[in-house]
XYZ file of C-alpha atoms in Angstrom:
443
model
C 11.883 -4.873 -10.703
C 8.298 -4.305 -9.533
C 5.427 -2.236 -10.825
C 2.092 -1.789 -9.118
C -1.076 -1.116 -11.097
C -4.421 -1.059 -9.303
C -6.309 -1.067 -12.614
C -4.799 -4.390 -13.777
C -3.798 -6.032 -10.498
C -1.826 -5.172 -7.408
C 1.639 -6.209 -8.550
C 3.528 -7.084 -11.701
C 7.099 -7.180 -12.927
C 9.950 -9.315 -14.196
C 11.036 -12.296 -12.078
C 13.478 -15.088 -12.832
C 11.877 -18.543 -12.794
C 13.772 -21.799 -12.393
C 12.917 -24.449 -14.975
C 13.462 -28.013 -13.730
C 15.351 -29.255 -10.668
C 18.740 -28.385 -12.115
C 17.426 -26.212 -14.920
C 18.309 -22.691 -15.980
C 16.914 -19.471 -14.558
C 14.913 -17.556 -17.157
C 13.453 -14.011 -16.924
C 9.669 -13.962 -17.214
C 7.038 -11.282 -16.781
C 4.638 -12.087 -13.922
C 1.417 -10.416 -12.808
C -0.631 -11.176 -9.717
C -4.298 -10.165 -9.629
C -7.497 -11.504 -8.037
C -5.734 -14.498 -6.540
C -4.045 -15.595 -9.779
C -0.355 -15.419 -10.662
C 0.103 -15.333 -14.433
C 3.568 -16.291 -15.676
C 4.527 -15.241 -19.195
C 6.941 -17.268 -21.319
C 9.240 -14.266 -21.621
C 8.902 -10.523 -21.175
C 5.647 -8.552 -20.995
C 4.522 -8.997 -24.615
C 5.011 -12.779 -24.549
C 2.066 -15.185 -24.043
C 1.025 -16.487 -20.623
C 2.467 -19.992 -20.194
C 1.207 -20.784 -16.681
C -1.506 -19.509 -14.344
C -1.174 -20.384 -10.652
C -4.251 -20.071 -8.441
C -3.196 -18.910 -4.954
C -5.460 -20.381 -2.247
C -5.321 -20.763 1.561
C -3.608 -24.137 1.035
C -0.781 -22.641 -1.061
C 2.541 -22.545 0.823
C 4.868 -19.640 0.057
C 8.407 -19.659 1.449
C 11.255 -17.156 1.393
C 14.546 -18.941 0.716
C 17.056 -17.447 3.153
C 20.783 -16.884 2.661
C 20.697 -16.886 -1.141
C 21.845 -14.287 -3.631
C 19.854 -13.332 -5.591
C 16.994 -13.640 -3.121
C 14.422 -16.346 -3.861
C 10.957 -17.536 -2.917
C 8.964 -20.681 -3.660
C 5.285 -21.430 -4.267
C 4.166 -24.936 -3.280
C 0.756 -26.128 -4.470
C -1.564 -28.821 -3.064
C -0.326 -31.298 -5.697
C 3.221 -30.832 -4.299
C 4.354 -28.963 -7.402
C 6.897 -26.281 -6.494
C 7.723 -23.124 -8.442
C 10.903 -21.196 -7.598
C 11.493 -17.522 -8.405
C 14.298 -15.045 -7.779
C 14.222 -11.244 -7.519
C 16.831 -8.501 -7.672
C 16.830 -7.910 -3.909
C 15.225 -8.885 -0.602
C 12.806 -5.951 -0.601
C 11.237 -7.044 -3.896
C 11.050 -10.623 -2.598
C 9.119 -9.447 0.449
C 6.795 -7.330 -1.679
C 5.870 -10.316 -3.862
C 5.549 -12.627 -0.848
C 3.358 -10.139 1.056
C 0.962 -9.881 -1.894
C 0.864 -13.608 -2.639
C 0.389 -14.568 1.007
C -2.521 -12.156 1.327
C -4.582 -14.775 -0.560
C -3.458 -17.611 1.738
C -4.362 -15.982 5.038
C -7.555 -17.579 6.334
C -7.925 -15.815 9.679
C -9.656 -12.659 10.789
C -8.548 -9.484 9.044
C -7.586 -6.378 10.930
C -10.224 -3.654 11.070
C -10.788 -0.426 12.965
C -12.725 -2.498 15.511
C -9.325 -3.768 16.696
C -8.254 -0.251 17.744
C -9.237 2.535 20.107
C -8.915 5.937 18.418
C -7.077 8.397 20.675
C -6.746 11.477 18.490
C -6.628 12.877 14.983
C -3.019 13.821 14.144
C -3.460 15.289 10.685
C -5.821 15.743 7.756
C -5.346 15.816 4.009
C -7.236 15.917 0.732
C -8.289 12.263 0.794
C -8.503 11.446 4.498
C -6.745 11.740 7.834
C -4.140 10.244 10.156
C -5.295 8.980 13.555
C -3.344 7.994 16.645
C -4.754 4.625 17.702
C -4.143 2.027 20.384
C -4.342 -1.692 19.610
C -6.877 -3.397 21.845
C -5.329 -6.077 24.017
C -1.718 -4.935 23.583
C -1.880 -1.153 24.089
C 0.517 -0.637 21.163
C 0.204 2.862 19.708
C 0.149 3.220 15.926
C -0.640 5.952 13.414
C -3.380 4.872 11.006
C -3.894 6.742 7.760
C -7.419 6.402 6.372
C -8.109 7.314 2.748
C -11.639 7.646 1.397
C -12.241 5.591 -1.728
C -14.836 8.088 -2.945
C -12.233 10.875 -2.947
C -9.826 8.694 -4.926
C -12.623 7.891 -7.370
C -13.357 11.599 -7.876
C -9.719 12.423 -8.548
C -9.149 9.278 -10.671
C -5.834 8.910 -8.821
C -6.229 5.150 -8.378
C -2.536 4.396 -8.200
C -1.607 6.721 -5.311
C -2.683 4.578 -2.363
C -1.120 1.397 -3.741
C 2.108 3.245 -4.555
C 2.260 4.533 -0.981
C 1.629 1.085 0.484
C 4.083 -0.685 -1.822
C 6.855 1.896 -1.547
C 6.625 1.834 2.244
C 6.800 -1.966 2.158
C 9.925 -1.763 -0.008
C 11.765 0.448 2.467
C 13.546 -0.466 5.666
C 15.678 2.456 6.787
C 16.297 4.060 10.189
C 15.051 7.492 9.091
C 11.916 6.428 7.191
C 8.593 5.598 8.845
C 7.885 1.858 9.002
C 4.645 0.378 7.731
C 3.021 -2.152 10.084
C -0.174 -3.243 8.341
C -2.757 -2.344 5.724
C -6.413 -3.213 5.215
C -9.452 -1.951 3.344
C -13.232 -1.766 3.613
C -15.851 -0.949 0.993
C -15.390 2.744 1.818
C -11.736 3.295 2.792
C -8.141 2.165 2.621
C -6.144 2.046 5.875
C -2.361 2.064 6.282
C -0.921 1.485 9.766
C 2.499 2.943 10.558
C 4.734 3.366 13.553
C 3.680 6.269 15.783
C 6.253 9.072 15.840
C 5.532 11.192 18.934
C 7.865 14.171 18.478
C 5.767 15.994 15.916
C 6.665 17.807 12.700
C 10.066 19.399 12.214
C 8.187 22.482 10.971
C 6.662 23.101 14.406
C 9.857 22.198 16.250
C 11.910 24.758 14.311
C 9.200 27.360 14.887
C 8.922 26.765 18.641
C 12.503 25.876 19.633
C 16.039 27.117 19.066
C 17.786 24.149 17.470
C 21.586 24.312 17.520
C 23.698 24.060 14.369
C 24.967 20.548 15.154
C 21.426 19.191 15.374
C 20.441 21.021 12.173
C 23.404 19.497 10.368
C 22.505 16.044 11.714
C 18.890 16.416 10.536
C 20.128 17.318 7.043
C 22.513 14.355 6.967
C 19.707 11.977 7.971
C 17.357 13.473 5.364
C 20.030 13.253 2.659
C 20.807 9.617 3.502
C 17.088 8.837 3.339
C 16.772 10.382 -0.122
C 19.860 8.527 -1.328
C 18.373 5.277 -0.003
C 14.998 5.882 -1.673
C 16.655 6.670 -4.988
C 18.732 3.507 -4.675
C 15.434 1.636 -4.307
C 14.059 3.281 -7.463
C 11.738 5.649 -5.557
C 11.486 9.413 -6.068
C 9.913 10.963 -2.959
C 8.355 14.061 -4.618
C 6.990 15.684 -1.452
C 9.928 16.649 0.748
C 8.888 19.473 3.074
C 9.254 20.306 6.756
C 5.741 19.029 7.493
C 6.710 15.566 6.213
C 9.749 15.271 8.466
C 8.899 14.007 11.947
C 11.022 13.778 15.076
C 11.043 10.396 16.803
C 11.268 9.852 20.553
C 15.052 9.401 20.237
C 15.434 12.820 18.577
C 16.220 11.483 15.100
C 14.175 12.284 11.999
C 11.669 10.118 10.146
C 10.345 10.822 6.653
C 6.588 10.269 6.450
C 3.724 10.599 3.939
C 4.554 8.648 0.802
C 1.289 9.570 -0.927
C 3.148 11.264 -3.780
C 6.122 8.901 -3.963
C 6.745 7.344 -7.361
C 8.446 4.071 -8.274
C 10.943 4.792 -11.063
C 12.518 1.332 -11.084
C 11.027 0.675 -14.527
C 10.985 4.170 -16.057
C 13.633 6.668 -15.008
C 11.442 9.698 -15.636
C 7.908 10.844 -14.865
C 5.921 13.957 -15.690
C 3.110 14.257 -13.140
C 3.010 17.686 -11.476
C 3.019 17.250 -7.721
C 4.473 18.640 -4.520
C 4.171 21.912 -2.609
C 4.930 25.110 -4.565
C 7.712 26.363 -2.235
C 9.657 23.158 -2.877
C 8.991 22.462 -6.565
C 11.947 22.335 -8.927
C 12.095 24.367 -12.165
C 11.509 21.295 -14.342
C 8.226 20.666 -12.500
C 6.990 24.195 -13.176
C 7.980 23.839 -16.837
C 6.100 20.509 -16.938
C 9.118 18.687 -18.275
C 9.914 15.028 -17.528
C 11.784 14.775 -14.259
C 13.558 12.266 -12.085
C 15.363 12.009 -8.733
C 16.876 15.492 -9.092
C 13.618 17.109 -7.947
C 14.184 15.638 -4.479
C 17.640 17.256 -4.281
C 16.143 20.633 -5.220
C 13.634 20.238 -2.368
C 16.534 19.239 -0.111
C 18.217 22.568 -0.926
C 15.037 24.445 0.028
C 14.752 22.425 3.247
C 18.406 23.137 4.079
C 17.818 26.876 3.682
C 14.737 26.748 5.910
C 16.476 24.716 8.604
C 19.711 26.733 8.623
C 18.485 30.248 7.804
C 14.821 30.093 8.801
C 13.479 31.222 5.431
C 12.544 29.937 1.979
C 15.026 31.231 -0.655
C 12.415 31.981 -3.359
C 9.391 32.829 -1.217
C 6.814 35.351 -2.390
C 3.248 35.843 -1.198
C 2.214 35.796 -4.866
C 2.503 32.219 -6.140
C 3.062 33.301 -9.757
C 5.915 35.584 -8.715
C 7.421 32.801 -6.607
C 7.398 30.443 -9.590
C 9.114 33.114 -11.696
C 11.796 33.432 -9.018
C 12.307 29.669 -8.973
C 12.766 29.681 -12.750
C 14.912 32.784 -13.191
C 16.451 34.155 -9.997
C 19.292 32.970 -7.742
C 18.350 31.920 -4.202
C 17.945 34.772 -1.747
C 20.126 34.152 1.318
C 20.449 36.288 4.477
C 23.326 38.761 4.211
C 24.867 37.451 7.428
C 24.789 33.827 6.243
C 28.235 32.239 6.119
C 29.752 31.548 2.700
C 30.326 27.816 3.250
C 26.675 27.207 4.101
C 25.422 29.362 1.216
C 27.702 27.538 -1.212
C 26.476 24.178 0.096
C 22.800 25.069 -0.361
C 23.375 26.706 -3.764
C 24.742 23.483 -5.230
C 21.346 21.826 -4.689
C 19.461 24.801 -6.181
C 20.999 24.744 -9.650
C 18.244 25.242 -12.239
C 19.492 22.601 -14.685
C 18.767 19.122 -13.258
C 21.848 17.515 -14.823
C 24.106 20.014 -13.020
C 22.296 19.842 -9.667
C 24.157 18.272 -6.739
C 23.196 15.091 -4.937
C 24.625 13.731 -1.707
C 27.407 11.705 -3.285
C 28.661 14.894 -4.998
C 28.668 16.799 -1.707
C 29.865 14.178 0.771
C 33.204 15.959 1.226
C 31.871 19.516 1.202
C 33.322 21.572 4.098
C 29.778 22.209 5.344
C 29.738 18.712 6.846
C 33.039 19.397 8.631
C 34.052 16.183 10.431
C 30.636 14.472 10.302
C 31.002 10.688 9.942
C 28.175 9.427 7.711
C 28.616 5.821 8.790
C 28.092 6.999 12.358
C 25.019 8.972 11.239
C 23.594 5.834 9.632
C 24.092 3.903 12.872
C 22.489 6.704 14.947
C 25.845 7.173 16.611
C 25.256 10.890 17.157
C 22.772 11.811 19.883
C 20.763 14.964 19.104
C 20.791 17.608 21.807
C 17.116 18.402 21.229
C 14.832 15.688 22.568
C 11.060 16.104 22.203
C 9.011 16.298 25.382
C 6.315 13.654 25.349
C 4.173 14.171 28.432
C 1.016 13.620 26.421
C 0.763 11.478 23.285
C -0.726 14.311 21.217
C 0.989 17.389 22.659
C 3.432 17.745 19.746
C 0.718 17.864 17.099
C -1.378 20.766 15.808
C -4.463 21.503 17.916
C -6.325 22.189 14.689
C -6.276 18.414 14.231
C -6.089 17.041 17.777
C -9.251 18.987 18.706
C -11.193 17.167 15.974
C -13.529 14.338 17.045
C -11.543 11.120 17.518
C -13.744 8.974 15.285
C -13.460 6.996 12.077
C -16.022 8.988 10.121
C -18.731 7.325 8.068
C -18.745 7.567 4.289
C -20.744 5.790 1.615
C -19.395 2.728 -0.233
C -17.920 3.002 -3.718
C -19.095 0.792 -6.561
C -15.840 0.590 -8.494
C -13.907 -2.648 -8.989
C -10.646 -0.710 -9.450
C -10.902 0.325 -5.788
C -11.293 -3.218 -4.466
C -7.609 -4.095 -4.653
C -6.844 -7.780 -4.223
C -3.831 -8.345 -1.989
C -3.879 -4.880 -0.417
C -4.284 -6.124 3.168
C -1.442 -7.499 5.263
C -0.149 -7.479 8.832
C 3.450 -7.749 9.937
C 2.254 -10.206 12.612
C 1.350 -12.768 9.947
C 4.208 -12.069 7.507
C 7.933 -12.624 7.409
C 9.867 -9.719 8.821
C 10.923 -7.325 6.062
C 14.647 -7.870 5.848
C 17.055 -4.912 5.911
C 18.235 -4.035 2.425
C 21.890 -4.280 1.505
C 21.542 -0.641 0.493
C 21.859 0.211 4.188
C 25.594 0.045 3.513
C 25.887 2.980 1.138
C 28.690 2.392 -1.336
C 29.523 6.065 -1.839
C 30.421 6.599 1.832
C 34.146 6.554 2.443
C 34.804 4.888 5.837
C 37.671 7.327 6.347
C 35.481 10.436 6.130
């Protein structure tokens, strides 16, 4: 169980610590900040019993082939501390953060990359297509201005995005490759996905029903995986679904994602109005069900080409979301309309999720294990003659530069342990959640 908090330190949560060579494992609250790991004698309210200073000489190992997963911290005086976590993803998250203080080499910076193009822009920064000098590897680098975060007081967003991406390893979710920061910006490097947004693909191409159904299955599996990891996505929309070179989808942009592994509900209003669930509009506490509402909206857009509650007047649209049934095309088939409707139930407790709908006739004979293994080949394959041709010219025509901005004098935005590179870290191991328990092999 892991919680990130940029105001108090980059990572904290409950670990199990081994006491003595053959001693018992005992739960203890741990927090890592500014190069120090503080170990409490019990849970969060208990006193700190040990403080470990992490230095370049500290050796941190992942113990392989153990359940639960474990890691060790070996100090210069040969003293060894052993900890266990609930799963391999949490182990890697702790190890990444702890090892960030032991790395004594040159950090990555934008000087290590050639900027090819701007791929997108947002409230806090932009995404750039870059090429690593020396290797030619293409990556997408998201830069976020610290001054914009300071103005919004949304200090936790960038660390949540970085940590939640590090905790995921799934075929239909973008993979994080590195992260670093300067006095002015945070940078997150991710795999480059050349096919562009699903929004533009649906607008410019006729996608057959089989491909549409496959996209929805891959999206649904991704949501189920995220929820299994304690993450609510909160920003599912066509613009955040990319098409990879192999034709399969990738979820991107985890700037609004929220870790619910400690608290099962949150109340922050977020997301795009067309996709927001009724409980968000009513400002009630919400949980994973908001992602399944957005999935229903996405399904309607992909299959019918329209948003079921759309109105040019935002207030009217919110009223429709709260009070009216979804508006489907008259010629839409009943099976598909029934499928979508189950995800658009106003009451969250009654709303469908994938495990409720796995045997719905909409899926027909689709084998979800085969979907997970990318056993189905999409008919639509993106054309990639130019690395930026599948992205909006509004962005690709922008100057390909890492723009200057003034430094920020705020200690909360100098996050210890933020930087890492997959080249210097252990490979993030696939989670056991890749084998989804609710999937019947006979389906």
